[in-house]
XYZ file of C-alpha atoms in Angstrom:
655
model
C 71.546 49.332 120.161
C 69.420 51.948 120.497
C 70.213 55.072 122.345
C 68.151 58.492 123.501
C 70.649 61.703 123.954
C 70.102 65.091 124.654
C 72.177 67.486 122.615
C 74.819 69.616 125.039
C 73.776 72.520 122.649
C 70.830 73.097 121.146
C 67.643 70.934 120.818
C 66.486 70.564 124.132
C 63.968 67.740 123.992
C 65.723 64.565 123.940
C 66.755 62.493 120.482
C 66.436 58.573 119.430
C 69.647 57.297 117.339
C 71.234 54.331 116.293
C 74.793 52.863 117.592
C 76.440 50.592 114.762
C 77.417 47.359 115.804
C 80.911 48.376 114.857
C 81.480 51.116 117.535
C 80.211 48.887 120.756
C 77.969 47.013 122.628
C 78.414 48.126 125.780
C 76.171 50.186 128.182
C 76.722 54.295 126.713
C 74.392 55.457 129.365
C 76.669 58.895 130.586
C 78.986 58.574 127.080
C 79.312 61.897 125.069
C 78.934 60.932 121.426
C 78.861 62.651 117.994
C 75.496 62.831 115.997
C 73.850 64.024 112.543
C 71.138 67.094 113.472
C 69.695 68.456 110.461
C 72.762 69.137 108.392
C 75.051 69.039 111.625
C 77.311 67.013 113.609
C 76.938 67.656 116.919
C 77.833 66.339 120.603
C 74.939 64.555 122.837
C 74.713 62.848 126.148
C 73.849 59.350 126.446
C 71.023 59.198 129.002
C 69.789 55.434 128.305
C 70.358 52.719 126.120
C 67.743 50.006 124.471
C 68.491 46.700 123.713
C 65.396 47.013 121.205
C 64.335 49.259 118.517
C 62.157 52.060 120.487
C 58.718 53.357 118.768
C 59.965 56.828 116.850
C 57.862 58.431 114.513
C 61.414 60.097 113.010
C 64.212 58.269 111.212
C 66.271 57.088 113.861
C 69.824 58.056 112.197
C 73.453 55.884 112.889
C 75.600 58.382 115.642
C 78.932 59.465 113.847
C 81.205 58.284 116.823
C 82.080 58.037 120.395
C 84.134 61.295 122.220
C 86.967 59.555 124.056
C 87.483 61.295 127.441
C 90.014 61.117 130.239
C 88.922 57.705 132.067
C 87.431 58.815 135.082
C 85.127 56.585 136.482
C 83.404 58.571 139.349
C 83.047 61.217 136.730
C 79.428 60.353 135.245
C 78.285 59.694 139.042
C 80.120 63.082 140.237
C 77.703 64.907 137.242
C 74.572 63.089 138.100
C 74.688 63.974 141.677
C 75.711 67.469 141.478
C 72.780 67.823 138.977
C 70.541 66.575 141.379
C 71.534 68.703 144.228
C 70.648 72.056 142.097
C 67.920 70.439 140.524
C 69.291 71.053 136.841
C 70.081 68.815 134.066
C 73.471 67.091 134.061
C 74.306 68.302 130.452
C 74.390 72.155 132.069
C 78.014 70.886 133.651
C 79.134 68.901 130.472
C 78.471 72.179 128.214
C 81.292 74.144 130.533
C 83.773 71.841 129.292
C 82.294 70.061 125.805
C 84.958 72.191 123.948
C 87.322 70.143 125.230
C 85.842 67.040 123.913
C 86.154 67.301 120.520
C 89.954 68.692 119.959
C 92.928 68.068 117.795
C 95.613 66.426 120.186
C 98.575 69.286 120.357
C 101.928 68.381 120.378
C 103.823 69.724 123.069
C 101.683 69.497 125.659
C 104.087 70.964 128.612
C 106.704 73.956 127.131
C 109.496 74.914 129.320
C 108.884 77.483 132.204
C 110.980 80.832 131.367
C 110.684 81.604 135.222
C 114.477 81.179 137.127
C 113.275 78.358 139.556
C 113.919 80.266 143.142
C 113.530 76.518 145.170
C 113.718 76.932 148.974
C 113.697 73.853 151.364
C 111.344 75.453 154.248
C 111.370 73.337 157.233
C 107.803 73.410 158.182
C 107.252 74.524 161.916
C 105.123 71.724 164.270
C 101.918 73.278 163.371
C 102.285 72.856 159.892
C 104.202 69.569 160.167
C 101.444 67.813 162.516
C 98.888 69.084 159.567
C 101.004 67.490 156.686
C 102.195 64.218 158.250
C 97.950 63.698 158.602
C 96.700 64.283 155.224
C 99.706 63.061 153.703
C 98.645 59.699 154.922
C 95.205 59.817 153.418
C 96.614 60.831 150.085
C 99.032 57.295 150.326
C 95.954 55.375 151.560
C 93.185 57.098 149.482
C 90.752 58.192 152.164
C 88.113 60.432 152.358
C 88.931 62.947 154.897
C 87.611 66.541 155.282
C 90.553 68.538 157.054
C 89.990 71.786 157.653
C 93.516 74.292 158.617
C 92.668 76.883 160.296
C 96.152 79.451 160.025
C 95.925 83.245 160.903
C 97.210 85.284 158.408
C 100.860 84.783 157.969
C 100.987 80.948 159.621
C 102.000 79.158 156.234
C 98.647 77.783 155.270
C 100.379 77.688 151.490
C 103.991 75.772 152.641
C 101.758 72.901 154.117
C 99.574 73.168 150.594
C 102.929 72.842 148.676
C 104.564 69.356 150.555
C 101.001 68.248 150.105
C 101.283 68.735 146.348
C 104.983 67.598 145.824
C 103.334 64.086 147.857
C 100.756 63.728 145.617
C 102.359 64.394 142.808
C 104.971 62.132 143.786
C 101.937 59.235 143.970
C 101.511 60.163 140.402
C 98.316 62.178 141.316
C 96.486 65.148 140.561
C 96.075 67.770 142.613
C 92.956 70.320 142.396
C 93.914 73.769 143.974
C 90.414 76.173 144.365
C 90.531 79.315 144.907
C 87.409 82.078 145.163
C 88.885 84.537 142.693
C 90.847 84.914 139.176
C 93.601 87.394 141.042
C 94.078 84.687 143.954
C 94.722 82.042 141.417
C 96.938 84.255 139.192
C 98.860 84.947 142.091
C 98.877 81.296 143.422
C 100.140 80.324 140.095
C 103.164 82.842 139.355
C 104.166 81.940 143.192
C 103.962 77.974 142.524
C 105.881 78.041 139.409
C 108.559 79.936 140.960
C 108.745 77.975 143.928
C 107.456 73.993 142.704
C 110.382 71.557 141.110
C 110.776 71.509 137.452
C 109.014 68.667 137.145
C 105.811 69.704 138.731
C 103.768 70.369 135.831
C 101.144 73.057 136.873
C 98.752 75.064 134.859
C 95.624 77.023 135.482
C 92.142 76.426 134.258
C 89.934 79.393 134.575
C 88.592 82.557 132.651
C 92.323 84.431 132.403
C 93.798 81.151 131.728
C 95.712 80.432 127.828
C 93.986 78.436 125.736
C 96.993 76.792 125.004
C 96.590 75.682 128.754
C 93.632 74.706 129.110
C 94.303 72.446 125.291
C 97.372 71.102 127.697
C 95.267 70.423 130.831
C 92.848 68.127 128.581
C 95.644 66.049 126.634
C 97.176 65.357 129.770
C 94.481 63.814 131.641
C 93.529 61.844 128.647
C 97.073 60.534 129.190
C 96.943 60.190 132.617
C 99.425 62.314 133.506
C 99.607 64.020 136.973
C 98.931 67.453 136.856
C 98.411 70.491 139.704
C 95.163 72.178 138.548
C 94.672 75.772 139.753
C 91.439 77.401 139.140
C 88.221 78.635 140.193
C 84.746 77.025 139.622
C 85.067 74.968 136.259
C 88.268 72.382 137.506
C 85.933 71.062 139.604
C 83.652 69.667 137.016
C 86.625 68.116 134.811
C 86.626 64.737 134.672
C 89.950 63.871 136.473
C 91.539 60.052 136.792
C 93.838 59.502 139.433
C 92.742 62.810 141.382
C 94.229 62.680 144.792
C 94.128 65.177 146.626
C 91.760 68.547 146.621
C 92.761 71.344 148.393
C 90.037 74.879 148.841
C 91.456 77.469 149.957
C 89.788 80.466 151.527
C 87.339 78.251 152.089
C 85.052 80.544 153.342
C 84.256 82.657 150.540
C 81.173 83.589 149.240
C 83.244 83.623 145.715
C 83.114 80.503 146.216
C 79.066 80.520 145.211
C 78.796 81.051 141.429
C 76.390 84.038 140.531
C 74.940 82.874 137.695
C 71.708 80.219 137.684
C 72.127 77.256 139.117
C 74.369 78.860 141.351
C 76.406 76.145 142.270
C 78.946 76.147 145.171
C 82.391 74.915 143.993
C 83.071 74.121 147.675
C 80.362 71.950 148.128
C 81.160 70.417 144.653
C 84.658 69.494 145.437
C 83.455 68.164 148.669
C 81.413 65.745 146.697
C 83.948 65.127 144.463
C 86.517 63.849 146.838
C 83.339 62.086 148.677
C 83.227 59.981 145.369
C 87.107 59.264 144.780
C 87.488 59.044 148.515
C 89.825 60.286 148.586
C 90.997 63.270 151.269
C 90.459 67.341 150.846
C 91.873 70.208 152.620
C 89.664 73.339 153.927
C 92.050 76.175 154.188
C 91.453 79.571 156.534
C 92.189 82.107 158.615
C 88.838 82.889 159.130
C 86.319 79.407 158.579
C 82.976 79.516 157.832
C 80.479 79.331 160.566
C 79.420 76.412 158.962
C 82.298 74.196 158.456
C 83.584 75.187 161.879
C 79.967 72.890 162.594
C 81.138 70.530 160.389
C 84.077 70.015 162.721
C 82.078 69.382 165.955
C 78.537 67.587 164.396
C 79.892 65.496 161.202
C 83.810 64.319 163.061
C 85.808 66.669 160.352
C 89.448 67.462 161.177
C 90.578 70.185 162.486
C 94.395 71.460 163.146
C 95.490 74.965 163.832
C 98.230 77.006 162.815
C 98.594 79.578 165.728
C 101.561 81.231 164.879
C 102.698 83.266 162.416
C 105.886 82.365 160.034
C 107.104 85.866 160.520
C 106.190 89.377 162.485
C 103.626 89.925 164.610
C 99.921 90.465 165.117
C 98.933 93.901 164.744
C 97.574 96.597 167.254
C 93.581 97.249 167.067
C 92.121 100.759 167.212
C 88.191 100.918 166.533
C 87.274 104.909 165.795
C 84.075 106.017 165.612
C 83.534 108.563 162.862
C 80.960 110.073 164.475
C 82.517 112.002 167.079
C 82.344 115.764 167.002
C 86.400 115.905 166.758
C 87.068 118.182 163.532
C 89.284 116.518 160.978
C 89.768 117.557 157.416
C 87.466 115.066 155.914
C 84.666 113.408 157.643
C 85.880 109.866 155.733
C 89.266 110.285 157.267
C 89.716 110.368 161.282
C 92.115 112.567 163.001
C 93.757 108.794 163.814
C 94.407 107.459 160.779
C 95.517 110.686 159.476
C 98.376 111.043 161.988
C 98.891 106.851 161.745
C 99.227 108.119 158.142
C 101.320 110.444 157.924
C 103.535 108.522 160.867
C 104.152 106.209 158.163
C 105.327 107.649 155.539
C 107.726 109.480 157.213
C 108.942 106.547 158.089
C 108.659 104.778 154.239
C 105.917 102.404 154.965
C 103.429 101.040 153.877
C 99.745 101.584 154.251
C 96.208 99.838 152.997
C 93.067 101.864 152.925
C 89.968 99.341 152.754
C 86.780 100.452 151.283
C 84.321 97.757 149.801
C 82.637 100.313 147.864
C 84.001 100.854 144.341
C 83.338 104.290 142.010
C 82.970 108.246 143.684
C 79.089 108.224 145.081
C 76.844 105.394 145.738
C 74.315 107.671 144.455
C 73.294 111.283 143.205
C 70.233 112.904 144.518
C 68.432 116.226 143.500
C 68.185 118.146 146.829
C 65.042 120.032 145.183
C 62.467 117.735 144.600
C 64.711 114.259 146.262
C 65.014 112.405 142.836
C 68.102 109.807 142.485
C 69.373 108.466 139.567
C 68.556 104.989 139.058
C 69.561 102.108 136.978
C 67.140 101.810 133.780
C 67.727 98.244 133.381
C 67.894 97.016 137.741
C 66.152 98.486 140.443
C 69.703 100.110 141.916
C 70.606 103.203 142.440
C 73.437 104.611 139.687
C 76.884 104.673 141.393
C 78.696 107.901 140.425
C 82.555 107.369 139.125
C 85.351 109.496 138.100
C 84.309 111.885 135.198
C 80.590 112.389 135.968
C 79.467 108.985 134.364
C 77.094 107.434 136.470
C 77.458 103.304 136.027
C 75.329 100.764 136.978
C 77.314 97.950 138.517
C 74.769 95.291 138.037
C 73.916 95.491 134.262
C 76.786 97.814 133.129
C 74.460 100.426 131.900
C 76.260 103.822 132.080
C 75.118 107.146 131.304
C 76.792 110.780 132.036
C 75.462 112.959 134.998
C 73.221 115.693 133.100
C 73.571 119.491 134.107
C 70.331 119.560 135.154
C 67.312 117.058 136.861
C 64.867 115.717 134.283
C 62.086 115.568 137.158
C 62.164 119.076 138.278
C 65.160 120.691 136.135
C 67.493 121.902 139.019
C 70.816 122.428 138.368
C 73.650 119.986 139.000
C 74.934 122.707 141.865
C 71.744 121.675 143.572
C 72.740 117.793 143.609
C 74.012 115.890 146.551
C 76.685 113.155 145.904
C 76.335 110.752 148.768
C 78.583 108.206 150.847
C 81.898 107.549 149.596
C 84.018 105.087 147.000
C 86.913 103.902 146.472
C 87.477 106.743 143.596
C 86.406 109.282 145.589
C 88.882 108.263 148.518
C 91.429 108.159 146.837
C 90.475 112.562 145.480
C 90.600 112.641 149.649
C 94.002 111.261 150.226
C 95.289 113.011 147.426
C 94.192 116.615 148.840
C 95.472 114.959 152.679
C 99.029 113.761 151.388
C 99.744 115.145 148.013
C 103.409 114.246 148.200
C 102.296 110.771 148.792
C 102.015 107.581 145.767
C 98.535 106.195 145.977
C 97.498 103.915 144.078
C 93.830 102.144 144.136
C 92.992 98.192 143.673
C 88.807 97.481 142.868
C 87.222 95.205 140.964
C 87.427 98.660 138.320
C 91.368 97.758 138.156
C 91.463 93.986 138.950
C 89.637 93.255 135.252
C 93.096 95.296 133.393
C 95.010 92.450 134.277
C 98.651 93.999 132.877
C 97.445 97.715 135.368
C 96.762 95.161 138.280
C 99.970 93.015 137.694
C 101.769 96.417 137.791
C 99.978 98.044 140.653
C 100.566 94.951 142.243
C 104.160 94.937 141.755
C 104.745 98.247 142.675
C 103.134 97.753 145.852
C 105.624 95.283 146.546
C 108.394 96.963 145.912
C 107.499 99.802 147.600
C 107.256 101.683 144.793
C 103.670 102.894 145.864
C 102.883 104.430 149.638
C 99.550 104.015 149.414
C 96.899 101.914 148.103
C 93.139 101.926 148.358
C 91.333 99.055 147.316
C 87.983 97.025 148.321
C 88.172 93.336 148.982
C 89.979 92.216 145.595
C 93.034 92.885 148.337
C 91.655 91.525 151.505
C 93.290 88.426 151.113
C 96.070 85.857 149.778
C 98.697 88.809 149.331
C 101.807 89.306 151.933
C 103.178 93.158 151.233
C 106.062 92.871 153.860
C 106.172 96.744 154.269
C 102.902 97.541 154.904
C 102.659 98.368 158.946
C 98.992 100.177 158.666
C 95.689 99.093 157.680
C 92.815 101.486 157.593
C 89.473 100.655 157.305
C 87.367 103.439 156.226
C 83.579 102.382 157.207
C 83.925 98.948 158.993
C 80.443 98.068 159.923
C 78.731 99.374 155.842
C 77.886 95.661 155.626
C 77.000 94.594 159.027
C 72.826 95.519 158.682
C 72.401 93.642 155.287
C 69.180 91.547 155.614
C 71.002 88.384 155.339
C 71.436 86.119 158.185
C 75.415 85.480 157.494
C 76.083 89.694 157.598
C 78.295 89.468 160.673
C 79.953 86.428 159.660
C 80.628 87.519 156.591
C 81.764 91.544 157.455
C 84.409 90.118 160.551
C 85.399 87.664 157.890
C 86.719 90.448 155.335
C 87.425 93.141 158.811
C 90.385 90.439 160.156
C 91.581 89.502 156.484
C 92.193 92.852 155.492
C 93.331 93.335 159.125
C 96.409 90.771 158.447
C 98.066 92.409 155.791
C 99.597 94.517 158.519
C 102.453 93.263 160.305
C 103.542 90.346 158.123
C 107.791 91.198 158.432
C 107.380 93.613 161.288
C 106.928 93.635 165.198
C 104.678 96.699 165.538
C 101.669 97.396 163.494
C 98.399 99.106 163.234
C 94.835 98.480 162.009
C 92.431 101.473 162.705
C 89.284 100.407 162.299
C 86.755 102.854 161.830
C 82.837 102.659 161.845
C 79.764 104.488 162.429
C 78.714 103.008 165.343
C 80.255 100.522 167.654
C 79.630 96.653 167.037
C 80.221 93.451 169.002
C 81.521 91.834 166.258
C 84.927 93.880 166.417
C 85.352 92.953 169.871
C 86.906 89.638 168.101
C 88.964 91.599 165.429
C 91.892 89.587 167.411
C 92.688 86.241 165.055
C 92.887 84.088 167.841
C 89.177 85.649 169.099
C 87.814 84.007 165.739
C 86.878 80.580 167.602
C 84.884 82.594 170.013
C 83.070 83.946 167.310
C 82.278 80.782 166.525
C 80.852 80.298 169.634
C 78.362 83.246 169.783
C 77.371 83.480 166.294
C 76.356 79.384 166.579
C 74.239 79.946 169.679
C 72.530 82.769 167.317
C 72.004 80.613 164.271
C 70.215 77.717 166.861
C 67.969 80.335 168.172
C 67.184 81.066 164.813
C 67.150 77.659 162.992
C 69.236 79.329 159.958
C 71.923 76.970 158.814
C 74.404 75.421 159.672
C 71.892 74.195 161.610
C 69.174 73.196 159.168
C 69.161 73.671 155.421
C 68.174 77.151 154.043
C 67.107 76.251 150.008
C 66.474 79.290 147.949
C 63.281 79.340 145.166
C 63.905 82.418 143.082
C 60.620 82.875 139.920
C 61.856 85.268 137.282
C 60.291 86.885 134.257
C 60.494 89.625 132.008
C 57.420 91.149 133.605
C 56.995 91.866 136.724
C 53.434 91.214 137.213
C 54.221 87.533 135.557
C 56.572 87.236 138.607
C 54.334 88.454 141.623
C 51.545 86.191 140.343
C 53.731 82.911 139.542
C 55.455 83.281 142.675
C 51.728 83.762 144.631
C 50.954 80.831 142.942
C 54.017 78.513 143.887
C 53.936 79.315 147.071
C 50.184 78.268 147.635
C 51.277 75.189 145.885
C 54.429 74.283 148.368
C 52.275 74.900 151.263
C 49.534 72.253 149.934
C 52.146 69.624 149.367
C 53.986 70.063 152.402
C 50.522 69.925 154.574
C 49.383 66.914 152.267
C 52.505 65.058 151.664
C 52.839 65.707 156.070
C 57.091 67.181 154.772
C 58.847 68.942 157.573
C 59.734 72.058 156.048
C 58.894 75.902 156.964
C 58.439 78.168 154.051
C 58.597 81.901 153.518
C 57.798 84.290 151.451
C 57.470 85.186 148.952
C 59.378 87.934 149.136
C 61.110 91.074 147.390
C 65.032 90.761 147.317
C 67.078 94.023 147.531
C 68.008 93.899 143.972
C 64.541 92.420 142.775
C 65.625 93.802 139.167
C 68.487 93.085 137.393
C 68.816 93.331 133.648
C 65.636 94.072 133.367
C 64.355 90.963 134.789
C 62.526 90.578 137.882
C 62.541 88.489 140.999
C 60.794 86.968 144.115
C 62.071 84.386 146.232
C 60.507 82.188 148.089
C 62.804 80.526 151.015
C 62.124 76.307 152.703
C 64.262 75.581 155.592
C 64.197 72.002 157.035
C 66.135 69.060 158.010
C 65.283 66.748 155.452
C 66.765 67.915 151.459
C 64.950 64.720 149.960
C 61.749 66.603 151.423
C 62.779 70.395 149.826
C 63.042 68.025 146.452
C 59.994 66.868 146.822
C 58.298 70.241 147.617
C 59.902 71.856 144.470
C 59.511 68.397 142.033
C 55.669 68.715 143.255
C 55.966 72.429 141.006
C 54.476 72.233 137.552
C 56.827 74.030 135.977
C 55.281 74.410 133.140
C 52.105 76.258 134.101
C 54.014 79.244 135.314
C 54.990 82.057 132.599
C 58.214 82.782 134.672
C 61.868 80.505 135.009
C 62.060 78.868 138.236
C 65.730 77.742 139.883
C 66.508 75.796 143.309
C 69.744 76.803 145.143
C 70.597 75.238 148.389
C 72.208 77.377 150.789
C 72.414 80.167 148.954
C 75.269 82.509 149.965
């Protein structure tokens, strides 16, 4: 037997090899094999098999062996389907796990949990029990069933998850528990390891996981042992024997879409996976995405609501306009917010201040000549951080703020520092409340895992009075003593050039507001904004579905997702001139193909993205709107990619 393979790493062109008779005679398509390449042994994906010797100008060498993968008959069909959907090679996804394929077995596959178990028997509410009863039957029956749990913040969605995981585990089935970011996955892991019975093995598979945990997962999959795997992006790409349940928490989060090409959406991949395995998938959120709610109406997804909080009451919402003329000590802290913070400090209660901007100031501008300090690698202004350092949040470039303007040599005192970030907000609040214990939680601190853990523990224990943070604190966290949430600049993201800007902003605001009143009867959310906006009228969680009814009508009028398919074609190159020329050629070809093949697609662009240069790489974007994905594939595949100097990427449903 002969095979055609593509290396998982290295040489991109297909290669031919022979399979010795003593190894196997079965069809190896989709298998991973070890092959000799030059003077080394490499792993490769088998693309096709031959019962005859194909023509070749080179010697066809025998393979060294076949890698042992966990037995999952649905795995390669899933990888092939995912690659087709994102118009990329299957090897891209296999590379993500290839380092675990050939590792040696480890002797001890599970260490005892050193944490003290605090297992408490929780009685589900009627709402929770109804959702649990429905999904548990689908686990038993092995039926693909997309199920949405719309649970208000603090309603106990996690308790339903726990019961479902225990039920799946009792049936010897593996569960995937997916979260939109690593900090949230770490929090869930700590919580569930304490609360699950000892016999349930829960392990993490994400960037912060120990290598030993990942190896243990692989070994358990090889042994077909049930495992609870928690993570963000990679777990859904693993071969998973006896997979019985997938849970996607905070399903609305755009963090499920990866930032690098191909921009795989883990939630979409999880739905594909559940369908192929014929198992239920649970999508949970206090603010379900518009697309998910649309699928309930149009595709018959099942829907359950948890309308009541486990404890405490929903906060009162107060909207304050920042542009009012009332005198206050600082523009960014209204008198209402200042008085409320003072009251909480007096009562020894806690406050969260939310601002979705890091750093000190958005940008620094010379008022003499209007020069703005920009990143040398990206088309963005540099953000001023502490110690007068300028940072780029796209490529990590940094430099010290100079003593004079590089254009007109005006002194630093002539620089205007515009906008506000979390670092500057800390300084402002410290001046207003010098006796308060204040901490910051944003991307700059969450990447320092030990520091982040200490901050979260201190706040949970009441050792911090005011926590100032970005979206990293808007979801999943339970802070019983928080009775005040201040949203510093609520309309900051409402006017971004995105069709879903209102949706994502409202979801974020509701999630952070939901941190208040988790254990108390009286709590307050003060929402500060430059101007009124209709989205603010849906800040009460029970009104969220009314927002969907309004938003979906708007989407229908302008024909945007989920009412149609939106595909982004991104053109990228190191030369801006090459990008411009290639983008123009590409759109001409798309229009020709669309007309000649009588395809039903609307073609928009090319356009310059708001950030059109990142790490010295320029880009332009073209959008396709169509009800038929096959039409989008035909348009994209009609492009002769080799004739362009630029790289061309295909992203369905860009978020």
